[in-house]
Short mmCIF file of N, CA and C in Angstrom, two decimals:
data_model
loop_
_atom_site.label_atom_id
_atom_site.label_comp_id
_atom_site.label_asym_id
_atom_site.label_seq_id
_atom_site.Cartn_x
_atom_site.Cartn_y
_atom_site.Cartn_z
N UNK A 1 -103.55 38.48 164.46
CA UNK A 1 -104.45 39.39 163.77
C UNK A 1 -105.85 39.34 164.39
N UNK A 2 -106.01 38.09 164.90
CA UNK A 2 -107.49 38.13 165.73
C UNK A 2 -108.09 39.40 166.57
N UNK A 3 -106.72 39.25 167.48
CA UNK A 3 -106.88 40.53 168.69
C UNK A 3 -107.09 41.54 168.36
N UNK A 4 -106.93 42.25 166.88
CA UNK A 4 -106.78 43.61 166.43
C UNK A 4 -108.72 43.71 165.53
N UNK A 5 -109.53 42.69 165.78
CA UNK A 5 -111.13 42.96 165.37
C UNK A 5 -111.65 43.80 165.91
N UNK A 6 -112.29 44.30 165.44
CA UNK A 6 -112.91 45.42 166.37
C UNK A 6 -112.16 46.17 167.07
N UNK A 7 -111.03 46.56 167.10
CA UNK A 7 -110.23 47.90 167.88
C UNK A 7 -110.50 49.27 166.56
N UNK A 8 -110.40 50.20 166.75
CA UNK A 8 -109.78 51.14 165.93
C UNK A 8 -108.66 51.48 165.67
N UNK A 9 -108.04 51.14 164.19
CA UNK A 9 -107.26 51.06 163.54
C UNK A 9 -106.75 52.12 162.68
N UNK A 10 -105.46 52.51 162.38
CA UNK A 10 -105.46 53.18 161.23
C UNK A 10 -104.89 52.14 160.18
N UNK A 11 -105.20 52.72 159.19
CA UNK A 11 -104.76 52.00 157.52
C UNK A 11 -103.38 52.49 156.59
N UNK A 12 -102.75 51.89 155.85
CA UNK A 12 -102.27 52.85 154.91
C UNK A 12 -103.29 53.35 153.62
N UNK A 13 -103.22 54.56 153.70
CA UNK A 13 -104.34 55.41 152.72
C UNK A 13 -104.45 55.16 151.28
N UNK A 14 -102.80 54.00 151.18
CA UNK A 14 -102.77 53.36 149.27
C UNK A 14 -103.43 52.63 149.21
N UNK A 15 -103.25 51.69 150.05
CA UNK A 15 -104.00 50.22 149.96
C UNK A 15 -104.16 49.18 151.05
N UNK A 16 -104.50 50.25 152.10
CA UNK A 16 -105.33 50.04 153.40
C UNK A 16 -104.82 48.58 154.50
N UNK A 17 -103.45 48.67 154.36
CA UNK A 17 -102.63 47.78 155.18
C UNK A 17 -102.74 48.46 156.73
N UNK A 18 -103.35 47.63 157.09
CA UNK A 18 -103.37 47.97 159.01
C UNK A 18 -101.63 48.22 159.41
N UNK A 19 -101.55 49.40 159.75
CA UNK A 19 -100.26 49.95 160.38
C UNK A 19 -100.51 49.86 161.62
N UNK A 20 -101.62 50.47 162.36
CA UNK A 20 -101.66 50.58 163.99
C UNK A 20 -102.84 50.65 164.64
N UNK A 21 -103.17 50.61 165.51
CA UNK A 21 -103.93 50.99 166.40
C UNK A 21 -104.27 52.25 167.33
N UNK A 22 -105.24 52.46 167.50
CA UNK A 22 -105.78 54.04 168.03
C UNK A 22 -105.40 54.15 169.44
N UNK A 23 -105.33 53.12 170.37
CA UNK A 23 -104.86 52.43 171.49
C UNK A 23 -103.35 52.87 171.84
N UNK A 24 -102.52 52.88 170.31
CA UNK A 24 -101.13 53.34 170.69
C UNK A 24 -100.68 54.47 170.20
N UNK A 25 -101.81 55.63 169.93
CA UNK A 25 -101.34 56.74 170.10
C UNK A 25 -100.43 57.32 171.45
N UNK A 26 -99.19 58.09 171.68
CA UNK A 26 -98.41 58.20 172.16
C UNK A 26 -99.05 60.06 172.65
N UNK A 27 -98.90 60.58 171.20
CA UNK A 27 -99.29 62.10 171.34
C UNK A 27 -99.77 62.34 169.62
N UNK A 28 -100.86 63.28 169.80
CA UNK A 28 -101.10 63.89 168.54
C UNK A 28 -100.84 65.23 167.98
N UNK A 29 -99.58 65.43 169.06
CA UNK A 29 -99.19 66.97 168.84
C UNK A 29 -97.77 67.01 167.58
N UNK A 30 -97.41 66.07 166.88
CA UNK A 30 -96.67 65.55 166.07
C UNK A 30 -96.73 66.71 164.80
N UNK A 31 -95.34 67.28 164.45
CA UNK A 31 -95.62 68.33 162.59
C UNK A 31 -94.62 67.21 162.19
N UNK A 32 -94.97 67.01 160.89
CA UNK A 32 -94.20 66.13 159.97
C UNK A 32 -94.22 67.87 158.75
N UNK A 33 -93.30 67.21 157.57
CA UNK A 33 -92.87 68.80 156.42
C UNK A 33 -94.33 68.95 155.92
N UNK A 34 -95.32 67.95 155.68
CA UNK A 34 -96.88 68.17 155.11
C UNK A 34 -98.01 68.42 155.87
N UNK A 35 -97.55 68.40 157.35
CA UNK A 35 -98.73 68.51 158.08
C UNK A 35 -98.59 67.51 159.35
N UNK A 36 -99.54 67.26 159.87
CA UNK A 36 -100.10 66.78 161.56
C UNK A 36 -99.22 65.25 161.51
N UNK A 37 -99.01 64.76 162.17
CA UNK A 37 -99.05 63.21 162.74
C UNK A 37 -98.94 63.37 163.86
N UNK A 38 -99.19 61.92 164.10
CA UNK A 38 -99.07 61.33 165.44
C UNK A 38 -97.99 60.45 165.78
N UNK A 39 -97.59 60.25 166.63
CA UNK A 39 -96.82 59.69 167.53
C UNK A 39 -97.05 57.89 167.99
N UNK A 40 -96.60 56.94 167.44
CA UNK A 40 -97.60 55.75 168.18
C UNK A 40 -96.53 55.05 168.70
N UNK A 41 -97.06 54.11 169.59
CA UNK A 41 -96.23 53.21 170.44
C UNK A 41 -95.51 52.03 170.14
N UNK A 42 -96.46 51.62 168.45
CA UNK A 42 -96.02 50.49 168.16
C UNK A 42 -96.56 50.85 166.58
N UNK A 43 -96.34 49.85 165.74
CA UNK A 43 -96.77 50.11 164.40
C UNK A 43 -96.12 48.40 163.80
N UNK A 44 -97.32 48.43 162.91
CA UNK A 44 -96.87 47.02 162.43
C UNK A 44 -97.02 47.02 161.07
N UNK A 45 -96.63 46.20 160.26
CA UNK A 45 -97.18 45.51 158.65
C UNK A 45 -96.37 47.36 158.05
N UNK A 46 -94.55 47.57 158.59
CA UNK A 46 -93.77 48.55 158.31
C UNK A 46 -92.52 47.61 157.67
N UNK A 47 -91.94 48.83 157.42
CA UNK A 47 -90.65 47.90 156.97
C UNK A 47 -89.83 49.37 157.13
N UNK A 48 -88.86 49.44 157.86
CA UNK A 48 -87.79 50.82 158.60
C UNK A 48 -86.93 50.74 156.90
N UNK A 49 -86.69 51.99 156.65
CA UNK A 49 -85.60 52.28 155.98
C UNK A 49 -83.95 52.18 156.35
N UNK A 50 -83.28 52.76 155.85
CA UNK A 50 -82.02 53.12 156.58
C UNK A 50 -82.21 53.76 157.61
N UNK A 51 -80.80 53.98 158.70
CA UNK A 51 -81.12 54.96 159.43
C UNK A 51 -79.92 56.02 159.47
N UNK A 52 -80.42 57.03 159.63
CA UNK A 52 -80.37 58.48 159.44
C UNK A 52 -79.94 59.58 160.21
N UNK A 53 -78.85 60.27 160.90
CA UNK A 53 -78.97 61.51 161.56
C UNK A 53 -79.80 62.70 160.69
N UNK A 54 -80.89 63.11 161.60
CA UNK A 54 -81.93 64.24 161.03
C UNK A 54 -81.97 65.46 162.01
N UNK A 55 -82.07 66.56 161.54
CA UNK A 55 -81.97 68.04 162.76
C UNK A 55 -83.47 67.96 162.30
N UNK A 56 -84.22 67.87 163.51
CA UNK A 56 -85.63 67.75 163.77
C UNK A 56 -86.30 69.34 164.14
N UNK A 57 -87.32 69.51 164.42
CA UNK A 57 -87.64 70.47 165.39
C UNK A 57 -86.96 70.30 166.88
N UNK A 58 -87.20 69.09 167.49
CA UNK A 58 -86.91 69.05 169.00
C UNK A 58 -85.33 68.99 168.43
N UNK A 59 -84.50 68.80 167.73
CA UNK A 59 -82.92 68.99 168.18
C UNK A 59 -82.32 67.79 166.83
N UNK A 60 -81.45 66.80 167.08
CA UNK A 60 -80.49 65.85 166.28
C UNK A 60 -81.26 64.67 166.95
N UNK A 61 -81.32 63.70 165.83
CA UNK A 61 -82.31 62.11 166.26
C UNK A 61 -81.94 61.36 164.96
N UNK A 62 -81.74 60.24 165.14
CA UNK A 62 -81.34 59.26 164.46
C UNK A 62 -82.79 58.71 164.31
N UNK A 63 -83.15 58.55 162.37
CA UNK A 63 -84.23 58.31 162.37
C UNK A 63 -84.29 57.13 161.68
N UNK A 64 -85.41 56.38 160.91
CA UNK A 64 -85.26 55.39 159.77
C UNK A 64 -86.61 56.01 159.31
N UNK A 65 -87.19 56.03 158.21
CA UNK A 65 -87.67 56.23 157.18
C UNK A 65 -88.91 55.06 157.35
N UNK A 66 -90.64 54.99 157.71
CA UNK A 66 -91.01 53.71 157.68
C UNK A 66 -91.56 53.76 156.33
N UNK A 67 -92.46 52.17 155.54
CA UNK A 67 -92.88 52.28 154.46
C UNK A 67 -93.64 51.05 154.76
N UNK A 68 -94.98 51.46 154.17
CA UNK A 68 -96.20 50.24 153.96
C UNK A 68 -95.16 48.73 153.41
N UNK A 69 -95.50 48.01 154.77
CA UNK A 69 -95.06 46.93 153.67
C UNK A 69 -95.66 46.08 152.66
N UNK A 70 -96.77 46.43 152.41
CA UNK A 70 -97.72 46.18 151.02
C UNK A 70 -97.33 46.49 149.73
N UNK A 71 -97.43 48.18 150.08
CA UNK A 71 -97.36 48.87 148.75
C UNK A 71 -96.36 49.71 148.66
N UNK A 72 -95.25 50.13 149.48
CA UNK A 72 -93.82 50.33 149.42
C UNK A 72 -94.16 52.20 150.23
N UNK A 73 -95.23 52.54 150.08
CA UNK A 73 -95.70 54.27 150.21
C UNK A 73 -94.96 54.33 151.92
N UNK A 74 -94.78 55.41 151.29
CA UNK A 74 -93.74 55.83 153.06
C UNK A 74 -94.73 56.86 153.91
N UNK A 75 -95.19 56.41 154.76
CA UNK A 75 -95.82 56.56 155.81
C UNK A 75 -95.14 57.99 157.04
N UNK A 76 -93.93 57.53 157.51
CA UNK A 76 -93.73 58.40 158.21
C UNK A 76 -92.34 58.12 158.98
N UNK A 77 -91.56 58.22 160.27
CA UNK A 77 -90.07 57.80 160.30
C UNK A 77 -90.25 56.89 161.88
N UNK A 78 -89.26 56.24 162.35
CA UNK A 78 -89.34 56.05 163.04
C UNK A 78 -88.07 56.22 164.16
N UNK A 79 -88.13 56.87 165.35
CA UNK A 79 -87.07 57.17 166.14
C UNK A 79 -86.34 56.45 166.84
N UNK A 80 -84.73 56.23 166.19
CA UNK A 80 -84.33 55.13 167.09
C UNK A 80 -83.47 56.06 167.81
N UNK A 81 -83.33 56.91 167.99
CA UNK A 81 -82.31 57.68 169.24
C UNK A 81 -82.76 58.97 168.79
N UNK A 82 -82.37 59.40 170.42
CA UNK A 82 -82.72 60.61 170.72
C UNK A 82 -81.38 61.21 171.42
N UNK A 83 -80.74 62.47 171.03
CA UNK A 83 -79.43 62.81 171.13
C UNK A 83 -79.80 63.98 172.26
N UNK A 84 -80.95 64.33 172.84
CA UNK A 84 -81.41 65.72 174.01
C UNK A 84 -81.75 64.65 174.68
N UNK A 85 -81.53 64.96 176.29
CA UNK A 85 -81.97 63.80 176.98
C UNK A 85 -84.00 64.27 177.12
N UNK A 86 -84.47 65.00 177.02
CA UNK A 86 -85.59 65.30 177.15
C UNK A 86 -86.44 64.66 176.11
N UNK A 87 -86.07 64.18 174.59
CA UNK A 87 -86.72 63.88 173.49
C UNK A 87 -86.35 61.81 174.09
N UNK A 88 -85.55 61.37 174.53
CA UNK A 88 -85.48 60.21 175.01
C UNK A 88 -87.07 59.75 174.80
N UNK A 89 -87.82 59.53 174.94
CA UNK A 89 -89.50 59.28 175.29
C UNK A 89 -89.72 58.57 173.88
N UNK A 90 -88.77 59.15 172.70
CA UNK A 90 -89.60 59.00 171.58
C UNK A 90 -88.79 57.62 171.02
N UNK A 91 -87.83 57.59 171.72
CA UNK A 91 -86.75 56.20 170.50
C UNK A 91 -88.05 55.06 170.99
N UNK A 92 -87.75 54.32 169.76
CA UNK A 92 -88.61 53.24 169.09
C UNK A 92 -89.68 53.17 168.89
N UNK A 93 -90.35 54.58 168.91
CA UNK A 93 -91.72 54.95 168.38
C UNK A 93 -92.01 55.49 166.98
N UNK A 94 -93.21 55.58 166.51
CA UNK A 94 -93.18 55.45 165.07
C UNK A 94 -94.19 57.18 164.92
N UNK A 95 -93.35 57.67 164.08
CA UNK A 95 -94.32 59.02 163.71
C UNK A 95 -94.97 58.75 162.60
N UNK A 96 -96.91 58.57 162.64
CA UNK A 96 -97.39 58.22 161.40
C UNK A 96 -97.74 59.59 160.89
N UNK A 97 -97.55 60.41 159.45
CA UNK A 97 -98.40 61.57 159.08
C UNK A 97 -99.85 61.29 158.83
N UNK A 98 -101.06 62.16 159.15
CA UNK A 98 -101.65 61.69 159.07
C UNK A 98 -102.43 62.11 157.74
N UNK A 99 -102.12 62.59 156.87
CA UNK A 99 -102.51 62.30 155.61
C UNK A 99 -101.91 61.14 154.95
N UNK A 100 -100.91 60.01 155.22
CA UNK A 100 -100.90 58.84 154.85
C UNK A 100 -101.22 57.39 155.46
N UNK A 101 -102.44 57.71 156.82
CA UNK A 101 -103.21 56.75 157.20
C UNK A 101 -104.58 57.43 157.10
N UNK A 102 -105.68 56.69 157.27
CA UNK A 102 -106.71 56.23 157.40
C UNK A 102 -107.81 55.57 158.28
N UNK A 103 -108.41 55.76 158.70
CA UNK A 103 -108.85 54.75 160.26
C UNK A 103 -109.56 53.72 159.75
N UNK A 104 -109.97 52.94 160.04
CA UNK A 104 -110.61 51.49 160.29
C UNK A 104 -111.07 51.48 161.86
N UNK A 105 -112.86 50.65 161.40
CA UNK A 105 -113.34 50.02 162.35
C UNK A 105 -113.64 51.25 163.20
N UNK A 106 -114.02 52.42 162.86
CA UNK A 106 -114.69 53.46 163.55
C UNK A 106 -116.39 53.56 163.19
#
């Protein structure tokens, strides 16, 4: 937790559990069903749901569901396969929406 002082962070927006870093944005061109997210490289202090075949925009992806592991609020999904070889890029990355983070340390 040291290493993560002073970086810019996002939060969960319930009760401000550090999910990630600004560092591992991937892409911010991300639609979730409510609006914008982003794309990150890594994501921490999650807990994956089940996982899921979902018909996405880009095509069929096996997803899991992530959720604050604080306060249980579900954040956004995370991609463990990608069934188009072109969407490949995204397995084991985490889509946060961004009306359920927050930044820190900006």
């Amino acid at each position: 937790m040291a290493d993560l002082i002073g970086n810019r962070m996002y939060s969960c927006f319930k009760c401000r559990n550090l999910v990630s870093r600004h560092d591992d944005i991937v892409s911010k061109g991300f639609q979730a069903t409510s609006g914008r997210a982003f794309l990150f490289s890594h994501a921490i202090n999650i807990i994956e749901g089940p996982k899921e075949d979902r018909h996405l925009i880009t095509g069929l992806h096996t997803v899991a569901d992530v959720f604050c592991s604080d306060c249980g609020e579900i954040l956004g999904w995370k991609y463990e396969r990608a069934y188009d070889q072109s969407q490949k890029y995204k397995e084991g990355k985490v889509v946060l929406e961004n009306f359920k983070i927050v930044k820190e340390n900006w």
